[in-house]
Short mmCIF file of C-alpha atoms in Angstrom, two decimals:
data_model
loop_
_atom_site.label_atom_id
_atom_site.label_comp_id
_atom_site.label_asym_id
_atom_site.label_seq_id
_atom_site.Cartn_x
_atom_site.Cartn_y
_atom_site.Cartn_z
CA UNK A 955 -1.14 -17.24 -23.88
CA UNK A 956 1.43 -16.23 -26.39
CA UNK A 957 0.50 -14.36 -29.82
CA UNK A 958 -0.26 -15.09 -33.08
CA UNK A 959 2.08 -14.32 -36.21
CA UNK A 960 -0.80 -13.11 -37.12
CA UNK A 961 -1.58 -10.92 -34.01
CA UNK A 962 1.86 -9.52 -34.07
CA UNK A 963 1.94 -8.33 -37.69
CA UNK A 964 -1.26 -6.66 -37.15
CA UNK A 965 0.61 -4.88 -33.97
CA UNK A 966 4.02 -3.97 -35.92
CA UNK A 967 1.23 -2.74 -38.58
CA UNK A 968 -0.54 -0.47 -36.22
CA UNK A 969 2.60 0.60 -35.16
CA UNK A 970 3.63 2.05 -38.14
CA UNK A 971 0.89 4.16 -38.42
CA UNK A 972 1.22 6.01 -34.88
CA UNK A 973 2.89 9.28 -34.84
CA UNK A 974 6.47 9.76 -34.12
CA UNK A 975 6.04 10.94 -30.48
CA UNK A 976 3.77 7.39 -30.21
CA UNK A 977 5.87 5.15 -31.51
CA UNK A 978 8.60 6.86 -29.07
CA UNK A 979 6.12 5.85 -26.52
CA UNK A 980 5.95 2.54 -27.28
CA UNK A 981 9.04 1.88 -27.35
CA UNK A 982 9.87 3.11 -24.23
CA UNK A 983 6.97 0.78 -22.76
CA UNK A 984 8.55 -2.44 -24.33
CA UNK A 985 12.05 -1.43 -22.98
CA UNK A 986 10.40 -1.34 -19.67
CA UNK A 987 9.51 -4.90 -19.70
CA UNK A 988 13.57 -5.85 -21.06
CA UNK A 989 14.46 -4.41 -17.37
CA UNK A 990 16.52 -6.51 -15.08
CA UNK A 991 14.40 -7.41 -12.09
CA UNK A 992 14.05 -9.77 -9.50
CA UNK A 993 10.57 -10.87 -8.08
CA UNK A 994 9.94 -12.85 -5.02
CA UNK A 995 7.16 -14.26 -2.85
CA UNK A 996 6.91 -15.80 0.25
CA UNK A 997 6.51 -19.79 -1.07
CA UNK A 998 3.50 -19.85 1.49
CA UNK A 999 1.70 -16.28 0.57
CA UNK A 1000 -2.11 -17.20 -0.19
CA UNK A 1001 -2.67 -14.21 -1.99
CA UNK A 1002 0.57 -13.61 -4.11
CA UNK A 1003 1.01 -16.31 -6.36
CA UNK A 1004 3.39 -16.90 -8.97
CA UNK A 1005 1.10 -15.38 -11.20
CA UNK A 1006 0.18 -12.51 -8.94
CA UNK A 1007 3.68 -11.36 -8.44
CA UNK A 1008 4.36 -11.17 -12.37
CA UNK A 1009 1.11 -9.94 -13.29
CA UNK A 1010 1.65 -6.80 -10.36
CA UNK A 1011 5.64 -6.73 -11.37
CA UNK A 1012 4.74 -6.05 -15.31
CA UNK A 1013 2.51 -3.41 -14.22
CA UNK A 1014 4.93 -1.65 -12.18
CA UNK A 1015 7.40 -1.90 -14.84
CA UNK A 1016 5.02 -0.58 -16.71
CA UNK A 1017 3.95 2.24 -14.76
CA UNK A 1018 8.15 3.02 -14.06
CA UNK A 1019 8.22 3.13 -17.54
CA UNK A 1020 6.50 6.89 -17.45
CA UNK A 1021 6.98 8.17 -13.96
CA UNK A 1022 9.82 8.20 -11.30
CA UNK A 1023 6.99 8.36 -8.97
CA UNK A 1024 5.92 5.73 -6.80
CA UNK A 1025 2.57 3.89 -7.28
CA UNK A 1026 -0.32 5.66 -5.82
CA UNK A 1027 -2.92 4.15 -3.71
CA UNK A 1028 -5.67 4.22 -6.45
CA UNK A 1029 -3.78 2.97 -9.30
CA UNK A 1030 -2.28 0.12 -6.72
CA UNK A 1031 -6.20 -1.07 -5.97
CA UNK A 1032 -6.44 -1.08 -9.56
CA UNK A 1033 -3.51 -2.88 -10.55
CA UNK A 1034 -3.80 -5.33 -7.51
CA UNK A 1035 -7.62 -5.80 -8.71
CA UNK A 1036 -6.78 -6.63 -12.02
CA UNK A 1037 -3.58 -9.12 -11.36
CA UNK A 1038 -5.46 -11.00 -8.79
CA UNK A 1039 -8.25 -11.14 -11.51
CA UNK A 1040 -5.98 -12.29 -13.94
CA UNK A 1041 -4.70 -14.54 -12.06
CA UNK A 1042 -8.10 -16.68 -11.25
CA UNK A 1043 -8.03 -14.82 -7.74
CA UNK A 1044 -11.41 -13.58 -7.51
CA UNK A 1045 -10.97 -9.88 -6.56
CA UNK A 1046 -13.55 -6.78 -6.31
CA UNK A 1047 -12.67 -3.53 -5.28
CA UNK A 1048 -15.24 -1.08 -3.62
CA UNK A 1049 -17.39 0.84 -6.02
CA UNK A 1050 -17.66 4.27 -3.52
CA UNK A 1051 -14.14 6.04 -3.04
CA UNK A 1052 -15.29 7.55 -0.18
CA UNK A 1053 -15.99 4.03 1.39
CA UNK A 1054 -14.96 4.10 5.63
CA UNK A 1055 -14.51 0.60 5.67
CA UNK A 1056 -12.83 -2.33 3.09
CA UNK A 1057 -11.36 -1.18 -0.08
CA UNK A 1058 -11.50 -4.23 -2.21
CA UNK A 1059 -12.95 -7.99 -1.48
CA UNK A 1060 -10.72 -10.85 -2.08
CA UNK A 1061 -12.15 -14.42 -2.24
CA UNK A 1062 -15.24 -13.23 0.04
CA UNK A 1063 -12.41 -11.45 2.15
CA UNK A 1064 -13.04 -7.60 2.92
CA UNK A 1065 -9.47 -6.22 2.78
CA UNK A 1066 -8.07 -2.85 3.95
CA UNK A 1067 -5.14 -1.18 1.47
CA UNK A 1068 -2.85 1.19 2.61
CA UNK A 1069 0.31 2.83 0.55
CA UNK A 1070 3.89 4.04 1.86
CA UNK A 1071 6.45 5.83 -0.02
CA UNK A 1072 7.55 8.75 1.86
CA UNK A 1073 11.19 10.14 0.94
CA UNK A 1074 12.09 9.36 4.69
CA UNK A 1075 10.58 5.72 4.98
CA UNK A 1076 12.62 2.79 6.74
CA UNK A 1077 13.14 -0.57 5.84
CA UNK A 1078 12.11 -2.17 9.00
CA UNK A 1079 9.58 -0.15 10.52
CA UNK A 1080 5.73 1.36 8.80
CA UNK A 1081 4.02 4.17 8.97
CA UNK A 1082 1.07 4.97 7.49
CA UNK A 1083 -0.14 8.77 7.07
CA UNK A 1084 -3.81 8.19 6.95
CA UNK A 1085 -5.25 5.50 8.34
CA UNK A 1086 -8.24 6.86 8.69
CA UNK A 1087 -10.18 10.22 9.55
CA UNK A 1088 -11.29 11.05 13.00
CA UNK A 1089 -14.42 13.89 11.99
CA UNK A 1090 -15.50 16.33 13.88
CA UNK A 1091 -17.06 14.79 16.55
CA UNK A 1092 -15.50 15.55 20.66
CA UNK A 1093 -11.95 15.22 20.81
CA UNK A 1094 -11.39 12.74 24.01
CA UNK A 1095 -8.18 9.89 22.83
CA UNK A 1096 -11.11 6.91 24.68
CA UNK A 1097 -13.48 8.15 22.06
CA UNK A 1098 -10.86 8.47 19.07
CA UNK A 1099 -9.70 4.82 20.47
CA UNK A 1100 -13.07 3.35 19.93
CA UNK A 1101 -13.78 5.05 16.52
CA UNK A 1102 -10.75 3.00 15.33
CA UNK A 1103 -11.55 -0.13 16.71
CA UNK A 1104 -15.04 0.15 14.87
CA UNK A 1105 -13.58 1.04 12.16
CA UNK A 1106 -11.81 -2.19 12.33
CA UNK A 1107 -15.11 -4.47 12.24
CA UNK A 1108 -15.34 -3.52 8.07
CA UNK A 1109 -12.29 -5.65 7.19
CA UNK A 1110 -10.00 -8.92 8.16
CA UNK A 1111 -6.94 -8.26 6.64
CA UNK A 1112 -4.61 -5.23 5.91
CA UNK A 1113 -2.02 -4.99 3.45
CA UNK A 1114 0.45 -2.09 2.45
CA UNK A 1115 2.65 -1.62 -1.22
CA UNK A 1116 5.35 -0.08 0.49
CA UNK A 1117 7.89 1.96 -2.52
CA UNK A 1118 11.33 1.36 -0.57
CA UNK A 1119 14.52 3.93 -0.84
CA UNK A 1120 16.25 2.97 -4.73
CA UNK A 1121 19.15 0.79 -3.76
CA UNK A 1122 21.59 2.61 -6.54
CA UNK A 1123 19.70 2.26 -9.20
CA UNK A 1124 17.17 -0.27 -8.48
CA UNK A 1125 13.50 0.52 -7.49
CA UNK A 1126 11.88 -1.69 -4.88
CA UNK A 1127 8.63 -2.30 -3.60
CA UNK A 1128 6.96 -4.51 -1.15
CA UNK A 1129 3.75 -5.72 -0.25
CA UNK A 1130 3.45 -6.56 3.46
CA UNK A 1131 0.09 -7.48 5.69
CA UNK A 1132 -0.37 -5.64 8.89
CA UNK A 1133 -1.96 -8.56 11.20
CA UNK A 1134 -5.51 -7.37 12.04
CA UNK A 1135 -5.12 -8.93 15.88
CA UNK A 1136 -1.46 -6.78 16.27
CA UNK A 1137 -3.88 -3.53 15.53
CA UNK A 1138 -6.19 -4.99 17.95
CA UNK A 1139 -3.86 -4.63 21.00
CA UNK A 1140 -4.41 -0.98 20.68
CA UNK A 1141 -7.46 -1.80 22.75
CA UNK A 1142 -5.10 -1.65 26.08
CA UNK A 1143 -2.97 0.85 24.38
CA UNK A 1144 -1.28 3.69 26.79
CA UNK A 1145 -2.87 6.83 25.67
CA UNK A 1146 -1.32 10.29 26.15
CA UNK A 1147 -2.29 13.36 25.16
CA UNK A 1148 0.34 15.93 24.17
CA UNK A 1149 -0.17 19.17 26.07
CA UNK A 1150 2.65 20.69 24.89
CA UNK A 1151 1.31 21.03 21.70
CA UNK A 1152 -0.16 24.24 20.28
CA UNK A 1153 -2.64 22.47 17.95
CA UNK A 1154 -6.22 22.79 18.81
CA UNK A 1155 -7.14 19.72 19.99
CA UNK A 1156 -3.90 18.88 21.17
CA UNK A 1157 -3.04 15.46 19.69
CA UNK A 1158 -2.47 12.17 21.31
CA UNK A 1159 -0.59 8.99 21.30
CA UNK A 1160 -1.51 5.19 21.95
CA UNK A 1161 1.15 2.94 22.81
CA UNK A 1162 0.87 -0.30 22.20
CA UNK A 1163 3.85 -2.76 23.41
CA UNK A 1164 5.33 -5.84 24.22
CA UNK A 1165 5.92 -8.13 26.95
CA UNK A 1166 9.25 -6.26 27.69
CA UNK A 1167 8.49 -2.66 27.19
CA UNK A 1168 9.62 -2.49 23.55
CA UNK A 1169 7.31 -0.57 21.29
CA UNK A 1170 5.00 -2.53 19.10
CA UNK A 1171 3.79 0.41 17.22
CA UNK A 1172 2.23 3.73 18.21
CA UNK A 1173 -1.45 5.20 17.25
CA UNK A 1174 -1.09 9.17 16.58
CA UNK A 1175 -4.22 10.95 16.99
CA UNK A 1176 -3.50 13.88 14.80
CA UNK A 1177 -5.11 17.15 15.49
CA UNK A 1178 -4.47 19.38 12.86
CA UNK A 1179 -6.77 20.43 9.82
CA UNK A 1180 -7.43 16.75 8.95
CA UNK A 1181 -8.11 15.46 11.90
CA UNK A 1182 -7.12 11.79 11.01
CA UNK A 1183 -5.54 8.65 12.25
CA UNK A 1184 -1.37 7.88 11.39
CA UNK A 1185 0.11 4.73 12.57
CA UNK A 1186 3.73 5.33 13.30
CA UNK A 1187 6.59 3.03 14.23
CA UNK A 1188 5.10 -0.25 13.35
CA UNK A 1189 7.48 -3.19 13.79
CA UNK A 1190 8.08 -4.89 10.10
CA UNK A 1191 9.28 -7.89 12.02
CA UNK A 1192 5.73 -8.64 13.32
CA UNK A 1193 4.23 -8.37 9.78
CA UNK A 1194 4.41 -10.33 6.96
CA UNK A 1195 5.97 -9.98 3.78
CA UNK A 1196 4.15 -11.60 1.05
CA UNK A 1197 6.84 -10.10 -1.88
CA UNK A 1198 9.28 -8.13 -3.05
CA UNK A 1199 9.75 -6.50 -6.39
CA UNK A 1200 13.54 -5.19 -7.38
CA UNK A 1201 14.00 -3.89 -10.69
CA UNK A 1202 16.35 -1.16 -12.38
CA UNK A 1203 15.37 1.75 -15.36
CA UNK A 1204 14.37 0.72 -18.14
CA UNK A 1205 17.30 0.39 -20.87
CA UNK A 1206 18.17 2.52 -23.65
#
């Protein structure tokens, strides 16, 4: 819904009163939105609508507006919260941040959300750092298998905000689901454990792939001081890509 005359003088009124360095501020934010972008959406996404991709494109215009940095994970849940909300999606993210399982509920839905914008990220494959943490327990890659597969049982779908390379200029983002039965084949996954490392436990790999040899994706059981799950290599092409946000800096 638009605003008032009235709504917008008391704005340009308030505005007048904020400090130099505010109004500066402001400013800036408003150029943001006069950005040339281009948002898109697969026409048969059931969780980005029309008004779900503008509502999550303004706020990363908006967020672009005071950082070169990519979104992170806890302002994404809260901006994907709020545009789903906004957009008569009923959405609720977890209260604990230390939750194991789902991180925010989506029409009755428990959801998993992951984040990816590493400097060295690809187009066509995904990789995700954490997936999730492995404890302290004994370090046997049949054990670490089943942890993740549990882990699993707290949430039906996955989805990753994935902060591309620029093109030139332009800053794009993505939001892609990872299909909860392609994680599921890691259940006949090859494992192998890496005794050539020097970590303590050594790490491992699960290989998971298809018909023809070709690797789906790969599990990496990392050893080292965090002892947590990555997935690495992960096929875009057996994803989905529910949209695309391109958009270039702000003007002057």
């Amino acid at each position: 819904m638009s605003l008032s005359e009235k709504e917008i003088c008391e704005i340009v009124e308030t505005l007048r009163r904020l400090t130099p360095a505010q109004q500066e501020w402001v400013k800036t934010a408003i150029h943001a939105f006069g950005a040339a972008c281009q948002f898109d959406r697969a026409p048969d996404s059931d969780v980005v609508t029309d008004a779900v991709l503008a509502s999550l494109g303004d706020r990363l215009l908006s967020h672009h507006a005071g950082s070169r940095q990519a979104l992170s994970k806890d302002r994404f849940e809260f901006a994907f919260e709020s545009a789903l909300n906004a957009s008569g999606i009923t959405a609720q993210l977890v209260k604990s941040r230390t939750n194991r399982g789902h991180d925010i509920t989506i029409r009755g839905i428990p959801v998993s959300l992951k984040t990816e914008a590493a400097a060295n990220i690809k187009d066509e494959s995904i990789h995700v750092s954490k997936w999730m943490e492995l404890g302290r327990g004994e370090w046997k890659l049949p054990l670490l298998l089943d942890l993740f597969l549990e882990h699993m049982q707290s949430y039906d779908r996955i989805f990753t905000l994935r902060r591309l390379k620029d093109d030139g200029t332009k800053i794009r983002y993505e939001l892609v689901e990872i299909p909860k039965a392609l994680l599921l084949e890691a259940a006949n996954c090859e494992l192998e454990v890496r005794t050539d490392s020097r970590q303590n436990p050594q790490p491992g790999y699960g290989y998971v792939k298809d018909a023809s040899g070709q690797m789906k994706y790969s599990l990496y059981f990392d050893g080292g001081t965090e002892r947590k799950l990555q997935i690495k290599h992960l096929r875009k092409n057996l994803c989905k890509v529910h949209a695309t946000w391109v958009f270039g800096s702000a003007p002057a």
